[in-house]
Amino acid sequence: MHVLRLLIASLLLAFILASPARAISLLRDPDIEYALKQLAAPILKAAGLSPSRISILVVDDRSLNAFVVDQNHIFVNSGLILKMKTPAMLQSVLAHEAGHIANGHLMRRPINLRNARTAAGIGAVLAAVGGAAVGNGALAAGAAAGVQGSALRSFFAHTRAEENAADQSGLRYMANAGIDPQGAVEVIDLFRGQEALSVGRRDPYASTHPLSSDRYRTVNQLASAYAGKAKPNPASDYWFARAKGKLSAFKRSPKWTLTRAGESGFSDVKYMRQAVANHLRSKTKKSISAINMAIAARPKDPYYYELKGQILMESRQFSAAASAYGTAANLAPKNALILGSYGRALMAQGQIKKATQYLEKSRALDARDIRVMRDLASAYAKQGNNGMASLMTAERYALSGRLHDAGVHAKRASDLLPRGSTGWRRAQDVLSASEAVSKKRRKK
């Protein structure tokens, strides 16, 4: 199955898992993430939150859901994005989740990722909660993943008071940002009747966000009160078309995409969707021709060069791919996903030292990309730096919650790296996390 950039990583916010083997997967795509950030920015500003601090990440799940687990991330299922018909609908979801963050609803959660800033710390949380899940029959699966483990569902579930507060805040943010609050009504309408269904048949959103007739009335009343404050926003229309257009192009069949490629009215989005569809059909020449037309329409857009790089890379045209990725990296020098892809293309060309530089830049900007860690381990091993190769492997395992394996490689890294060096200290961090989890398991 084709997926966005083949960069599906295990979700690092580990306590969503029901067991170490069942991970929520993320669809990491720099174009879609940037588009979602543009849609969220006016809402986050209205909420008094920093758009640069909060990431909007896409969960690879067809069911309808969105959730927050800390103050720095909003997660939206791919199925929910594809279900949204207007920018305001999607922005209402983002506004509601921003309301949970701004109102401090996360403070009551039993696990706080602020204490898990490193790969080892996050992995320790994963292992600890994964271990609890193994010992608790109620933790059958994660609610956010679309299944109904009761204990995990209670972790995500908000009280009705919190839901009402998030609704009120979210609608206020939308009104202040000039976004049509009717979008929130339309989203709520999607879930009408869910509470009458058995728990197993509900959309996850209905299980983690309590719905009631009172809530329907409140949202409608608030939307009516804010009516008339919406302003036309061509930028939101564009970025919504871009995010949904690219996501659907990768998730739907090429035939479906090609018959609808121009439905948004934006020519570059049409060419981008045609490029993806033809790439999935292995029609590389048509795909490159289409993405070149998108680039001609937006010559300074790094994300179109990034897509061109992906198409070329997956067509094994490594030199051309590196060139496209290099242009993207020059246009977006702080985008971790683009830098990681550029490093990967350079690796394929045999430019190991240069690749290592870009992969390290990527890891420094975003330490959540397991594939970058795997590439870095390979790059260091090719250069004979086995200590750093073991460290990257240890941190990758830690990030995946495999703390025992992480500890084995961290011990190897500790023995190989200079004592007191930055790498050695990172290895100690992984070792400490691994040992802490081992001790906790022995006590059970």
PDB file of C-alpha atoms in Angstrom, residues 64 148 153 160 189-208 211-212 216:
ATOM      1  CA  LEU A  64     -12.880  10.175  12.540  1.00  0.00           C
ATOM      2  CA  GLN A 148     -12.104   0.634  22.459  1.00  0.00           C
ATOM      3  CA  ARG A 153     -10.485   5.602  26.396  1.00  0.00           C
ATOM      4  CA  ARG A 160     -18.804  17.125  29.419  1.00  0.00           C
ATOM      5  CA  ASP A 189     -23.756  17.108  12.787  1.00  0.00           C
ATOM      6  CA  LEU A 190     -21.426  14.365  11.522  1.00  0.00           C
ATOM      7  CA  PHE A 191     -21.665  12.658  14.868  1.00  0.00           C
ATOM      8  CA  ARG A 192     -25.405  12.901  15.450  1.00  0.00           C
ATOM      9  CA  GLY A 193     -26.808   9.665  16.807  1.00  0.00           C
ATOM     10  CA  GLN A 194     -23.429   8.280  17.882  1.00  0.00           C
ATOM     11  CA  GLU A 195     -24.378   8.056  21.546  1.00  0.00           C
ATOM     12  CA  ALA A 196     -27.225   5.712  20.649  1.00  0.00           C
ATOM     13  CA  LEU A 197     -24.728   3.238  19.200  1.00  0.00           C
ATOM     14  CA  SER A 198     -22.852   0.633  21.182  1.00  0.00           C
ATOM     15  CA  VAL A 199     -19.342   1.680  22.199  1.00  0.00           C
ATOM     16  CA  GLY A 200     -17.708  -0.614  19.659  1.00  0.00           C
ATOM     17  CA  ARG A 201     -19.638   0.932  16.768  1.00  0.00           C
ATOM     18  CA  ARG A 202     -19.002   4.580  17.542  1.00  0.00           C
ATOM     19  CA  ASP A 203     -16.447   6.763  15.826  1.00  0.00           C
ATOM     20  CA  PRO A 204     -13.542   7.302  18.234  1.00  0.00           C
ATOM     21  CA  TYR A 205     -14.356  10.994  18.363  1.00  0.00           C
ATOM     22  CA  ALA A 206     -17.731  10.196  19.911  1.00  0.00           C
ATOM     23  CA  SER A 207     -16.046   8.041  22.555  1.00  0.00           C
ATOM     24  CA  THR A 208     -13.366  10.540  23.517  1.00  0.00           C
ATOM     25  CA  LEU A 211     -21.789  14.158  22.776  1.00  0.00           C
ATOM     26  CA  SER A 212     -25.224  15.144  24.020  1.00  0.00           C
ATOM     27  CA  TYR A 216     -25.614  20.213  20.079  1.00  0.00           C
TER      28      TYR A 216
END
